[in-house]
Amino acid sequence: MYKGIFITLLMMLLLVACQQSTNKQEVVEAEKKAVVYQVFTRLFGNTNTNNQPWGTIEQNGVGKFNDFNDKALNELKELGVTHMWYTGVPHHAVINDYTAFGISNDDPDVVKGRAGSPYAVKDYYNVNPDLALDPAKRLEEFLALVERTHKHGMKVLIDIVPNHVARHYEGKNNPEGVSDFGANDDTSVEYAINNNFYYIPKQSFKVPNAENNYHPLGGEEHPLANGTFDENPAKWTGNGSRLAQPHFHDWYETVKINYGVRPDGTKDFPSLPEGYDQMDYKAHYKFWKDKTLPDSWIKFRDIVIYWTKLGVDGFRFDMAEMVPVEFWSYLNSSIKTENPDAFLLAEVYNPSLYRDYILKGKMDYLYDKVELYDTLKHIMQGHGLTDNLPAIQEGLKDIEHNMLHFLENHDEQRIASPEFVGDAKKGMPAMVVSACISTAPTMLYFGQEVGEPGNENAGFGTHSRTSIFDYIGVPHHQRWVNNGLFDGGQLTNSEKELRNFYKRLLNFTINSTALMGEYSEIHTFNRSNTEGYGDKAFSFVRWSQSEQLIITTNFNAEDTHAYQLKIPSNIIKKWQLKDGEYNLTDQLYSTTNTLIVKDCIGHVKISHQPLQSFIYKLSN
């Protein structure tokens, strides 16, 4: 009798284990790649092509929230976008008169450009008035955009900049009970735990000495552009400068936020106990719940929860490594408690800090800038080797899912700019590698898909990067906008082909189970064993239970490469392939090829045109 019961229980346990295994595989294969589309909101829908340096809104035009209409959003969804990062949404300092709407004017002496930096936020509880058809209803217009974006099946991200705020921060829209930054500070001391800013007692702020014949607004007369700004006592500048007169290249338009880090670098708040790097956001939230914390922590928690409750699905955090990791544990666990699916992306450039900000700070994703992006840039420019790529993925394999990939963003040079490589097509093999080498999200910067070179002289700053400081038109992108039709009607054939490539690639990535599965580089094996396979080629394999991919690229812009690509025996065994022939279909352009397995080694005849890539899917 007991034997029968034991056998029955054993069978039930096996059945449950089998179901759990199946369910786990289903969960893995249900996960899909994310594609983030960073769009500079005020530039996206602008159809004005005047492009006068330092031009006003009237002269150069400005895009609006309403430009992201159903047609535009549908086109972006069909491009393969899953997340819209609307850059420049929170109300930042601008040189435009909105006093009729209760907004004070900003001083050109402490604003970069005429349109202002989106990273000098002036009021966190409202949005940039430039972006609204009716500035009095600017928040309503943004919330309508959030709703439209959701209707098209995409998530919404906005910027939060905890390290610094605009020199002239003025919260005119604070919820009841929320005091302004600095309102309760003791300005007689450099530091106090609940001060929001650091001060330089008994010294007044002085505008930096300009360099290279710089003049605010290009020298245009303005009643506030007099070389002075009233700030007494002076505050520390956003990048940490403790000078009452910061340097011209400091972030002088901003002031640094105090998170309870004393001027000597010691911390005035609790540290996370040992082991919390292995705990989930719920444990982190519980840890901070009964702690007394610096006022700035509370203020930024209130800000992100405010936007989360309004329907924003996640945030891109500017210069996160300049803010203590303990604060991120507190902030991100608070966000995740409100919305467990929130998408949290941070700008961190120090590889030695990656794991702290992911595991302790509870970030979902960090920029893979210093390693993958920089290496791909060097390869595209012709002075880097693909031999350097395998070590990057090996070194990051424990956090590869958390390292978001990109080739352009607002801080980096446009691929098509002469200062980068001068030809958008040279980014194509790098884009295949960037989008397919890991399970991490892919990010695209608006206009990248049509080869935008960033050549305009907008006013503040230099070309090669599309201006984030001034009102400007974005010419290649505007040809796709086509006077608001958003149909690419003015694109050249070359630009249409490039956008078609991005569309094919991105749509494949968001539907591929293999790209959320296993990875193995086969580059090193082929460098040692394959004639004609050089340091401008790169290859790797990806697979899941239902999909096997062989991905090859040619970074050479002039020469065709032909070779017999080899698939090592360890991959053939993992894929359980017997000797024989297998059909391969390229997922970009549907060309076909054959994988021949002989003696447990795979062989694929590759003939790569310049800058060509193949994403071969195996048909068993």
Coordinates of C-alpha atoms in Angstrom, one line a residue:
M1 CA 0.0 0.0 0.0
Y2 CA 2.8 2.4 1.0
K3 CA 4.7 1.5 -2.1
G4 CA 1.7 2.4 -4.3
I5 CA 1.3 5.8 -2.5
F6 CA 5.1 6.4 -2.9
I7 CA 4.9 5.7 -6.6
T8 CA 1.9 7.9 -7.0
L9 CA 3.6 10.8 -5.2
L10 CA 6.7 10.3 -7.2
M11 CA 4.8 10.5 -10.4
M12 CA 3.0 13.7 -9.3
L13 CA 6.3 15.3 -8.3
L14 CA 7.8 14.4 -11.7
L15 CA 4.7 15.8 -13.4
V16 CA 5.0 19.1 -11.4
A17 CA 8.7 19.3 -12.2
C18 CA 8.1 18.7 -15.9
Q19 CA 5.4 21.4 -15.9
Q20 CA 7.7 23.8 -14.0
S21 CA 10.5 23.2 -16.5
T22 CA 8.1 23.7 -19.4
N23 CA 6.7 26.8 -17.8
K24 CA 10.2 28.2 -17.2
Q25 CA 11.0 27.7 -20.9
E26 CA 7.7 29.4 -21.9
V27 CA 8.6 32.4 -19.7
V28 CA 12.1 32.6 -21.2
E29 CA 10.7 32.5 -24.7
A30 CA 7.9 34.9 -23.9
E31 CA 10.5 37.5 -23.0
K32 CA 11.4 39.7 -26.0
K33 CA 14.0 42.3 -26.8
A34 CA 13.2 45.9 -25.9
V35 CA 13.9 48.7 -28.4
V36 CA 14.2 52.2 -26.9
Y37 CA 13.7 55.1 -29.3
Q38 CA 15.3 58.2 -27.8
V39 CA 13.6 61.3 -29.4
F40 CA 14.5 64.9 -28.7
T41 CA 10.9 66.0 -28.2
R42 CA 11.3 69.6 -29.3
L43 CA 13.0 68.6 -32.5
F44 CA 11.0 65.7 -33.7
G45 CA 8.1 67.4 -35.4
N46 CA 9.7 70.7 -36.3
T47 CA 9.3 71.2 -40.1
N48 CA 11.0 74.6 -40.2
T49 CA 14.2 74.4 -42.2
N50 CA 15.5 78.0 -41.6
N51 CA 18.3 76.9 -39.1
Q52 CA 19.6 80.3 -38.2
P53 CA 22.3 80.1 -35.5
W54 CA 20.8 81.1 -32.2
G55 CA 17.5 81.4 -33.9
T56 CA 14.3 82.0 -31.9
I57 CA 11.2 79.8 -31.9
E58 CA 9.7 82.2 -34.5
Q59 CA 12.8 81.9 -36.7
N60 CA 13.7 78.2 -36.5
G61 CA 10.5 76.6 -35.2
V62 CA 10.0 74.0 -32.5
G63 CA 8.2 70.6 -32.3
K64 CA 5.3 70.0 -30.0
F65 CA 3.8 67.1 -28.1
N66 CA 0.9 67.0 -30.6
D67 CA 3.4 66.3 -33.5
F68 CA 3.5 62.7 -32.1
N69 CA 0.1 62.0 -33.7
D70 CA -1.3 58.5 -34.4
K71 CA 0.4 58.4 -37.8
A72 CA 3.8 59.2 -36.3
L73 CA 3.5 56.8 -33.4
N74 CA 2.2 54.1 -35.7
E75 CA 5.3 54.5 -37.9
L76 CA 7.6 54.3 -34.9
K77 CA 5.8 51.2 -33.6
E78 CA 6.2 49.6 -37.1
L79 CA 9.9 50.5 -37.0
G80 CA 10.2 48.1 -34.1
V81 CA 10.1 50.5 -31.2
T82 CA 8.8 49.2 -27.8
H83 CA 9.8 52.1 -25.6
M84 CA 9.6 55.9 -26.4
W85 CA 12.1 58.0 -24.4
Y86 CA 10.9 61.5 -24.7
T87 CA 13.9 63.6 -23.9
G88 CA 13.5 67.1 -22.6
V89 CA 10.0 66.8 -21.0
P90 CA 10.4 68.2 -17.5
H91 CA 10.3 72.0 -17.4
H92 CA 13.9 73.2 -17.8
A93 CA 15.4 76.7 -18.2
V94 CA 14.6 78.3 -21.5
I95 CA 15.1 81.8 -23.1
N96 CA 11.6 82.5 -24.0
D97 CA 9.0 84.8 -22.3
Y98 CA 6.3 82.8 -20.6
T99 CA 5.6 85.3 -17.8
A100 CA 1.9 85.4 -19.1
F101 CA 1.7 81.9 -17.7
G102 CA 3.2 82.6 -14.3
I103 CA 6.7 81.4 -15.3
S104 CA 9.7 83.6 -14.5
N105 CA 12.2 84.5 -17.2
D106 CA 15.6 82.7 -17.3
D107 CA 18.9 84.5 -17.4
P108 CA 21.0 83.8 -20.6
D109 CA 24.1 84.1 -18.5
V110 CA 23.3 80.8 -16.8
V111 CA 21.5 79.0 -19.7
K112 CA 23.3 77.1 -22.4
G113 CA 21.7 77.9 -25.8
R114 CA 18.5 79.7 -26.4
A115 CA 16.2 76.6 -25.9
G116 CA 18.2 75.5 -22.9
S117 CA 19.6 72.2 -21.7
P118 CA 17.0 69.5 -20.8
Y119 CA 19.4 68.6 -18.0
A120 CA 18.9 71.9 -16.2
V121 CA 15.5 71.3 -14.8
K122 CA 13.6 74.3 -13.4
D123 CA 10.4 72.7 -12.2
Y124 CA 10.0 69.0 -11.8
Y125 CA 6.2 69.1 -11.4
N126 CA 5.4 70.4 -14.9
V127 CA 6.7 70.1 -18.5
N128 CA 8.6 72.3 -20.9
P129 CA 6.2 75.1 -22.1
D130 CA 7.9 75.2 -25.5
L131 CA 6.4 71.8 -26.3
A132 CA 2.7 72.7 -25.9
L133 CA 0.3 74.3 -28.3
D134 CA -1.2 76.0 -25.2
P135 CA 1.4 76.5 -22.5
A136 CA -1.3 76.9 -19.9
K137 CA -2.4 73.3 -20.7
R138 CA 1.1 71.9 -21.2
L139 CA 0.7 69.1 -18.7
E140 CA -2.6 68.0 -20.2
E141 CA -1.0 67.9 -23.6
F142 CA 1.9 65.7 -22.3
L143 CA -0.5 63.3 -20.6
A144 CA -2.5 63.0 -23.8
L145 CA 0.8 62.0 -25.5
V146 CA 1.4 59.4 -22.8
E147 CA -2.1 58.0 -23.5
R148 CA -1.5 58.0 -27.3
T149 CA 1.8 56.2 -26.9
H150 CA 0.2 53.5 -24.7
K151 CA -2.6 53.1 -27.3
H152 CA 0.1 52.2 -29.9
G153 CA 1.5 49.6 -27.6
M154 CA 4.7 51.4 -26.5
K155 CA 5.9 52.4 -23.1
V156 CA 6.9 56.0 -22.0
L157 CA 10.2 57.0 -20.5
I158 CA 11.3 60.5 -19.4
D159 CA 14.5 62.0 -17.9
I160 CA 15.1 62.5 -14.2
V161 CA 18.3 64.3 -13.2
P162 CA 18.9 63.7 -9.5
N163 CA 22.5 65.0 -9.5
H164 CA 21.7 68.7 -10.2
V165 CA 18.9 71.2 -11.1
A166 CA 18.9 74.5 -12.9
R167 CA 20.7 77.4 -11.3
H168 CA 17.3 79.2 -11.1
Y169 CA 15.1 76.3 -9.9
E170 CA 11.6 77.5 -9.2
G171 CA 8.9 75.0 -8.4
K172 CA 5.7 76.8 -9.3
N173 CA 3.6 73.6 -9.5
N174 CA 4.6 71.6 -6.3
P175 CA 1.8 69.4 -4.9
E176 CA 0.4 70.5 -1.6
G177 CA 2.9 69.9 1.2
V178 CA 6.0 69.8 -1.0
S179 CA 8.5 72.5 -0.4
D180 CA 10.8 73.8 -3.0
F181 CA 14.5 72.7 -3.4
G182 CA 16.5 74.9 -1.0
A183 CA 13.5 76.6 0.6
N184 CA 14.4 75.4 4.1
D185 CA 18.2 75.3 3.6
D186 CA 20.6 76.8 6.2
T187 CA 22.7 78.9 3.7
S188 CA 25.2 80.0 6.4
V189 CA 27.0 76.6 6.2
E190 CA 28.6 74.7 3.4
Y191 CA 26.8 71.5 4.4
A192 CA 23.9 70.3 6.5
I193 CA 22.3 66.9 6.1
N194 CA 18.9 68.3 5.2
N195 CA 20.1 71.1 3.0
N196 CA 19.2 70.4 -0.7
F197 CA 22.3 72.3 -1.9
Y198 CA 26.0 72.8 -1.0
Y199 CA 26.9 76.5 -0.3
I200 CA 30.0 78.7 -0.4
P201 CA 29.3 81.0 2.5
K202 CA 30.1 84.7 2.3
Q203 CA 30.8 84.5 -1.5
S204 CA 28.5 85.4 -4.3
F205 CA 28.2 83.5 -7.6
K206 CA 30.1 84.9 -10.5
V207 CA 29.4 84.0 -14.2
P208 CA 32.3 82.1 -15.7
N209 CA 34.8 83.9 -17.9
A210 CA 33.8 83.1 -21.5
E211 CA 36.2 81.4 -23.9
N212 CA 36.5 81.4 -27.7
N213 CA 34.7 84.7 -28.1
Y214 CA 31.5 83.2 -26.6
H215 CA 28.5 85.5 -26.0
P216 CA 25.1 84.4 -24.7
L217 CA 22.5 84.3 -27.4
G218 CA 25.3 84.9 -29.9
G219 CA 25.7 88.4 -28.7
E220 CA 22.1 89.5 -29.1
E221 CA 21.0 92.1 -26.6
H222 CA 18.8 90.8 -23.8
P223 CA 17.8 92.6 -20.6
L224 CA 19.2 89.8 -18.4
A225 CA 22.3 89.1 -20.4
N226 CA 24.6 91.4 -18.4
G227 CA 27.3 89.1 -17.2
T228 CA 25.8 88.7 -13.8
F229 CA 23.5 86.3 -11.9
D230 CA 22.2 87.0 -8.4
E231 CA 23.1 84.0 -6.2
N232 CA 24.3 84.8 -2.7
P233 CA 25.8 82.8 -1.2
A234 CA 27.0 80.8 -4.2
K235 CA 26.2 77.2 -4.5
W236 CA 28.4 74.3 -5.7
T237 CA 28.0 73.7 -9.4
G238 CA 26.4 70.6 -10.9
N239 CA 29.6 68.8 -11.8
G240 CA 30.9 69.3 -8.3
S241 CA 32.9 72.6 -8.7
R242 CA 33.2 74.3 -5.4
L243 CA 34.3 77.7 -6.9
A244 CA 32.1 80.7 -6.6
Q245 CA 33.1 81.4 -10.2
P246 CA 33.1 78.1 -12.0
H247 CA 35.0 77.4 -15.1
F248 CA 33.4 78.0 -18.5
H249 CA 33.5 74.2 -19.2
D250 CA 31.9 73.4 -15.8
W251 CA 28.1 72.7 -15.7
Y252 CA 27.7 76.3 -14.6
E253 CA 24.0 76.4 -15.6
T254 CA 23.2 73.9 -12.8
V255 CA 23.7 73.4 -9.0
K256 CA 24.6 70.2 -7.3
I257 CA 22.1 68.3 -5.1
N258 CA 23.2 67.3 -1.6
Y259 CA 22.3 63.7 -0.7
G260 CA 23.9 63.6 2.7
V261 CA 27.4 63.2 1.5
R262 CA 29.6 65.5 3.5
P263 CA 32.2 67.7 1.7
D264 CA 35.0 65.3 2.8
G265 CA 33.1 62.4 1.1
T266 CA 31.9 60.6 4.2
K267 CA 28.2 59.7 4.3
D268 CA 25.5 60.9 6.6
F269 CA 23.0 58.0 6.0
P270 CA 22.9 54.3 6.5
S271 CA 24.8 51.8 4.4
L272 CA 23.2 48.7 2.9
P273 CA 23.9 45.6 5.0
E274 CA 26.1 42.9 3.5
G275 CA 24.1 40.6 1.2
Y276 CA 21.7 43.2 -0.1
D277 CA 23.2 43.0 -3.5
Q278 CA 21.6 39.6 -3.7
M279 CA 18.1 40.8 -2.5
D280 CA 15.2 42.0 -4.6
Y281 CA 13.6 45.5 -4.6
K282 CA 11.0 44.4 -1.9
A283 CA 13.8 43.8 0.6
H284 CA 15.4 47.1 -0.3
Y285 CA 12.1 48.9 0.1
K286 CA 11.6 47.3 3.5
F287 CA 15.1 48.3 4.6
W288 CA 14.6 52.0 3.9
K289 CA 11.1 52.2 5.2
D290 CA 11.9 53.0 8.8
K291 CA 15.1 55.1 8.2
T292 CA 15.4 58.8 8.7
L293 CA 16.9 60.1 5.4
P294 CA 18.2 63.4 4.0
D295 CA 15.5 65.7 2.6
S296 CA 16.8 65.5 -1.0
W297 CA 16.1 61.7 -1.0
I298 CA 12.4 62.4 -0.1
K299 CA 12.0 65.2 -2.6
F300 CA 13.2 63.0 -5.5
R301 CA 11.2 60.0 -4.4
D302 CA 8.1 62.3 -4.4
I303 CA 9.0 63.5 -7.9
V304 CA 9.3 60.0 -9.5
I305 CA 6.2 58.6 -7.8
Y306 CA 4.3 61.7 -9.1
W307 CA 5.2 60.9 -12.7
T308 CA 4.7 57.2 -12.2
K309 CA 1.2 57.8 -11.0
L310 CA 0.6 59.9 -14.1
G311 CA 1.3 56.9 -16.3
V312 CA 5.0 57.3 -17.1
D313 CA 6.5 53.8 -17.4
G314 CA 10.1 54.4 -16.5
F315 CA 13.0 56.8 -16.3
R316 CA 16.4 57.5 -17.8
F317 CA 18.6 58.8 -14.9
D318 CA 21.3 61.3 -15.9
M319 CA 24.8 60.9 -14.5
A320 CA 23.7 58.3 -11.9
E321 CA 27.2 57.5 -10.7
M322 CA 27.5 61.0 -9.3
V323 CA 24.7 60.1 -6.8
P324 CA 25.3 57.6 -3.9
V325 CA 24.2 54.0 -4.8
E326 CA 22.3 53.8 -1.5
F327 CA 20.0 56.6 -2.8
W328 CA 19.3 54.5 -5.9
S329 CA 18.4 51.5 -3.7
Y330 CA 15.9 53.7 -2.0
L331 CA 14.5 55.5 -5.0
N332 CA 14.3 52.5 -7.4
S333 CA 12.7 50.2 -4.8
S334 CA 10.1 52.9 -4.2
I335 CA 9.4 53.1 -7.9
K336 CA 9.2 49.3 -8.3
T337 CA 6.9 49.1 -5.3
E338 CA 4.5 51.5 -7.2
N339 CA 5.1 49.9 -10.6
P340 CA 7.0 46.5 -10.6
D341 CA 7.3 46.7 -14.4
A342 CA 9.0 50.2 -14.4
F343 CA 11.9 50.5 -16.9
L344 CA 14.9 52.1 -15.1
L345 CA 17.8 53.1 -17.2
A346 CA 20.9 54.9 -15.9
E347 CA 24.0 56.7 -17.3
V348 CA 27.0 55.1 -15.6
Y349 CA 30.4 55.3 -17.3
N350 CA 32.7 53.6 -14.7
P351 CA 32.8 49.8 -15.3
S352 CA 34.0 49.2 -11.8
L353 CA 30.6 50.5 -10.5
Y354 CA 28.3 48.6 -12.9
R355 CA 27.5 45.8 -10.5
D356 CA 26.9 48.1 -7.6
Y357 CA 24.4 50.2 -9.4
I358 CA 22.6 47.2 -10.8
L359 CA 22.7 44.9 -7.8
K360 CA 22.7 47.4 -5.0
G361 CA 21.1 50.4 -6.7
K362 CA 18.4 48.2 -8.4
M363 CA 18.9 49.7 -11.9
D364 CA 17.4 47.6 -14.7
Y365 CA 19.8 48.9 -17.3
L366 CA 23.0 50.9 -17.7
Y367 CA 24.7 52.3 -20.8
D368 CA 27.3 49.9 -22.3
K369 CA 29.2 52.9 -23.5
V370 CA 32.8 52.6 -22.3
E371 CA 33.2 49.0 -23.5
L372 CA 30.9 47.9 -26.4
Y373 CA 30.1 51.3 -27.8
D374 CA 33.6 52.7 -27.7
T375 CA 35.0 49.5 -29.2
L376 CA 32.4 49.4 -32.0
K377 CA 33.2 53.1 -32.8
H378 CA 36.9 52.3 -33.2
I379 CA 36.1 49.4 -35.5
M380 CA 33.8 51.6 -37.6
Q381 CA 36.5 54.2 -37.8
G382 CA 39.0 51.7 -39.1
H383 CA 41.5 51.7 -36.2
G384 CA 39.9 49.0 -34.0
L385 CA 39.8 45.3 -34.3
T386 CA 36.8 42.9 -34.0
D387 CA 39.2 40.7 -32.0
N388 CA 38.4 43.0 -29.0
L389 CA 34.7 42.2 -28.9
P390 CA 34.6 38.7 -27.4
A391 CA 36.4 39.7 -24.2
I392 CA 33.8 42.4 -23.6
Q393 CA 30.9 40.0 -23.6
E394 CA 32.9 37.5 -21.6
G395 CA 33.6 40.2 -19.0
L396 CA 30.0 41.3 -18.7
K397 CA 28.3 37.9 -19.0
D398 CA 26.9 38.0 -15.5
I399 CA 25.2 41.3 -16.2
E400 CA 24.9 41.3 -20.0
H401 CA 21.1 41.7 -19.8
N402 CA 21.5 44.9 -17.9
M403 CA 23.9 46.6 -20.3
L404 CA 21.8 48.6 -22.8
H405 CA 23.4 48.9 -26.3
F406 CA 23.4 52.0 -28.6
L407 CA 25.4 53.6 -31.4
E408 CA 24.0 57.1 -31.0
N409 CA 22.4 59.2 -28.4
H410 CA 22.2 62.9 -27.7
D411 CA 25.7 63.0 -26.0
E412 CA 27.5 61.1 -28.8
Q413 CA 28.5 62.1 -32.3
R414 CA 26.2 61.1 -35.2
I415 CA 27.6 58.1 -37.1
A416 CA 27.2 60.0 -40.4
S417 CA 29.1 63.1 -39.1
P418 CA 32.6 63.5 -40.6
E419 CA 34.0 63.6 -37.1
F420 CA 32.7 60.0 -36.6
V421 CA 32.8 58.1 -39.9
G422 CA 31.0 60.3 -42.3
D423 CA 28.8 57.6 -43.7
A424 CA 25.7 56.2 -42.0
K425 CA 26.0 52.9 -43.8
K426 CA 29.3 52.2 -41.9
G427 CA 27.1 51.8 -38.8
M428 CA 25.1 48.9 -40.3
P429 CA 27.4 46.0 -39.3
A430 CA 27.9 47.6 -35.9
M431 CA 24.1 47.9 -35.5
V432 CA 23.7 44.1 -36.2
V433 CA 26.3 43.3 -33.6
S434 CA 24.9 45.8 -31.1
A435 CA 21.3 44.6 -31.4
C436 CA 22.0 40.9 -31.6
I437 CA 24.9 40.1 -29.4
S438 CA 23.1 40.1 -26.0
T439 CA 19.7 39.9 -24.4
A440 CA 19.9 43.6 -23.4
P441 CA 17.7 46.3 -24.9
T442 CA 18.8 48.2 -28.0
M443 CA 18.5 52.0 -28.2
L444 CA 18.1 54.1 -31.3
Y445 CA 18.4 57.9 -31.5
F446 CA 15.9 59.6 -33.7
G447 CA 17.2 60.3 -37.2
Q448 CA 19.9 57.6 -36.8
E449 CA 17.7 55.4 -39.0
V450 CA 17.9 57.9 -41.9
G451 CA 21.6 58.8 -41.5
E452 CA 21.3 62.2 -39.8
P453 CA 24.8 63.8 -39.7
G454 CA 24.3 66.6 -37.2
N455 CA 26.0 69.2 -39.3
E456 CA 24.0 72.2 -38.2
N457 CA 25.5 75.3 -36.5
A458 CA 22.7 75.8 -34.0
G459 CA 24.3 78.2 -31.7
F460 CA 25.7 76.9 -28.5
G461 CA 28.2 74.0 -28.9
T462 CA 29.6 72.5 -32.0
H463 CA 28.3 70.3 -34.8
S464 CA 28.5 66.5 -35.2
R465 CA 25.9 66.1 -32.5
T466 CA 22.3 67.3 -33.1
S467 CA 21.9 70.3 -30.8
I468 CA 20.2 69.8 -27.5
F469 CA 20.6 73.5 -26.6
D470 CA 18.9 75.5 -29.4
Y471 CA 15.9 75.6 -31.7
I472 CA 16.9 73.8 -34.9
G473 CA 15.6 71.7 -37.7
V474 CA 17.0 68.2 -38.3
P475 CA 17.3 67.9 -42.1
H476 CA 17.5 64.2 -42.8
H477 CA 14.9 63.4 -40.2
Q478 CA 12.7 66.3 -41.6
R479 CA 12.7 64.5 -45.0
W480 CA 11.1 61.5 -43.3
V481 CA 8.7 63.8 -41.4
N482 CA 7.6 65.2 -44.8
N483 CA 5.8 68.2 -43.6
G484 CA 3.9 66.2 -41.0
L485 CA 2.9 63.2 -43.1
F486 CA 5.5 61.0 -41.4
D487 CA 5.8 58.8 -44.5
G488 CA 9.4 59.4 -45.6
G489 CA 8.2 61.1 -48.7
Q490 CA 11.2 63.3 -49.1
L491 CA 13.9 60.7 -48.3
T492 CA 16.5 59.9 -50.9
N493 CA 16.7 56.3 -52.1
S494 CA 19.8 55.7 -49.9
E495 CA 18.0 57.0 -46.8
K496 CA 15.0 54.8 -47.6
E497 CA 17.3 51.8 -47.9
L498 CA 19.0 52.6 -44.6
R499 CA 15.7 53.0 -42.8
N500 CA 14.4 49.8 -44.3
F501 CA 17.5 48.0 -42.9
Y502 CA 16.8 49.3 -39.4
K503 CA 13.2 48.4 -39.7
R504 CA 14.0 44.8 -40.7
L505 CA 16.6 44.4 -38.1
L506 CA 14.7 45.9 -35.2
N507 CA 11.5 44.0 -36.0
F508 CA 13.5 40.7 -36.1
T509 CA 15.1 41.4 -32.7
I510 CA 11.8 42.1 -30.9
N511 CA 10.4 38.8 -32.1
S512 CA 13.4 36.5 -31.8
T513 CA 13.5 33.9 -28.9
A514 CA 17.1 33.1 -29.7
L515 CA 18.2 36.7 -28.9
M516 CA 16.8 36.2 -25.4
G517 CA 18.6 32.9 -25.1
E518 CA 22.1 31.6 -25.3
Y519 CA 25.2 33.2 -26.9
S520 CA 28.6 32.0 -28.0
E521 CA 31.2 33.8 -30.0
I522 CA 32.7 31.8 -32.9
H523 CA 35.0 34.6 -34.0
T524 CA 38.1 33.4 -32.1
F525 CA 37.7 29.9 -33.5
N526 CA 37.4 31.2 -37.1
R527 CA 40.3 33.6 -36.7
S528 CA 42.5 30.6 -35.9
N529 CA 41.0 28.1 -38.3
T530 CA 39.5 29.8 -41.3
E531 CA 41.4 31.1 -44.2
G532 CA 40.3 34.6 -45.4
Y533 CA 38.5 35.4 -42.1
G534 CA 40.1 38.6 -40.8
D535 CA 39.9 41.2 -38.1
K536 CA 37.1 43.1 -40.0
A537 CA 34.8 40.1 -39.7
F538 CA 32.8 39.1 -36.7
S539 CA 30.6 36.1 -36.0
F540 CA 28.6 34.6 -33.2
V541 CA 25.7 32.2 -32.6
R542 CA 22.5 32.7 -30.6
W543 CA 19.9 30.0 -29.8
S544 CA 16.9 29.1 -27.8
Q545 CA 14.9 25.9 -27.6
S546 CA 13.0 26.9 -30.8
E547 CA 15.5 29.0 -32.8
Q548 CA 19.2 28.8 -33.8
L549 CA 21.0 31.7 -35.4
I550 CA 24.4 32.2 -37.1
I551 CA 25.3 35.9 -37.3
T552 CA 28.1 37.2 -39.4
T553 CA 29.2 40.7 -40.3
N554 CA 31.8 42.5 -42.5
F555 CA 33.0 45.8 -41.1
N556 CA 35.1 46.5 -44.2
A557 CA 33.6 49.3 -46.3
E558 CA 35.6 48.5 -49.5
D559 CA 36.3 44.8 -49.8
T560 CA 34.2 41.7 -50.3
H561 CA 35.2 38.9 -47.9
A562 CA 34.7 35.2 -48.8
Y563 CA 35.5 32.3 -46.5
Q564 CA 34.2 29.0 -45.2
L565 CA 32.7 29.9 -41.8
K566 CA 33.1 27.1 -39.3
I567 CA 30.8 26.3 -36.5
P568 CA 32.7 24.6 -33.7
S569 CA 31.8 21.1 -32.5
N570 CA 30.6 22.2 -29.1
I571 CA 27.9 24.3 -30.7
I572 CA 27.0 21.5 -33.1
K573 CA 26.6 19.2 -30.1
K574 CA 24.5 21.7 -28.2
W575 CA 22.2 22.1 -31.2
Q576 CA 22.1 18.3 -31.5
L577 CA 22.9 18.4 -35.2
K578 CA 23.9 15.2 -37.1
D579 CA 26.2 15.2 -40.1
G580 CA 24.2 16.5 -43.1
E581 CA 22.9 19.6 -44.8
Y582 CA 20.7 22.2 -43.2
N583 CA 18.9 25.2 -44.7
L584 CA 19.7 28.7 -43.6
T585 CA 17.6 31.8 -44.2
D586 CA 18.8 35.3 -43.7
Q587 CA 16.4 37.2 -41.4
L588 CA 17.2 40.6 -42.9
Y589 CA 16.7 40.0 -46.6
S590 CA 15.6 36.4 -46.9
T591 CA 18.6 35.1 -48.9
T592 CA 19.3 31.4 -48.4
N593 CA 22.4 29.4 -47.7
T594 CA 23.4 25.9 -46.5
L595 CA 25.0 24.7 -43.3
I596 CA 27.0 21.5 -43.9
V597 CA 27.8 19.4 -40.8
K598 CA 30.7 16.9 -41.3
D599 CA 32.5 15.2 -38.4
C600 CA 30.6 17.4 -36.0
I601 CA 32.0 20.6 -37.5
G602 CA 29.7 23.1 -39.3
H603 CA 30.6 24.8 -42.5
V604 CA 28.9 27.8 -44.2
K605 CA 30.1 29.4 -47.4
I606 CA 30.1 33.1 -46.7
S607 CA 30.5 35.8 -49.4
H608 CA 30.2 39.2 -47.6
Q609 CA 29.8 42.4 -49.6
P610 CA 31.2 45.5 -48.0
L611 CA 29.3 46.3 -44.8
Q612 CA 27.0 43.4 -45.2
S613 CA 25.6 41.2 -42.4
F614 CA 23.7 37.9 -42.3
I615 CA 21.4 36.7 -39.6
Y616 CA 21.0 33.1 -40.7
K617 CA 18.2 31.1 -39.1
L618 CA 18.6 27.3 -39.1
S619 CA 15.7 25.2 -40.5
N620 CA 15.9 21.7 -39.1

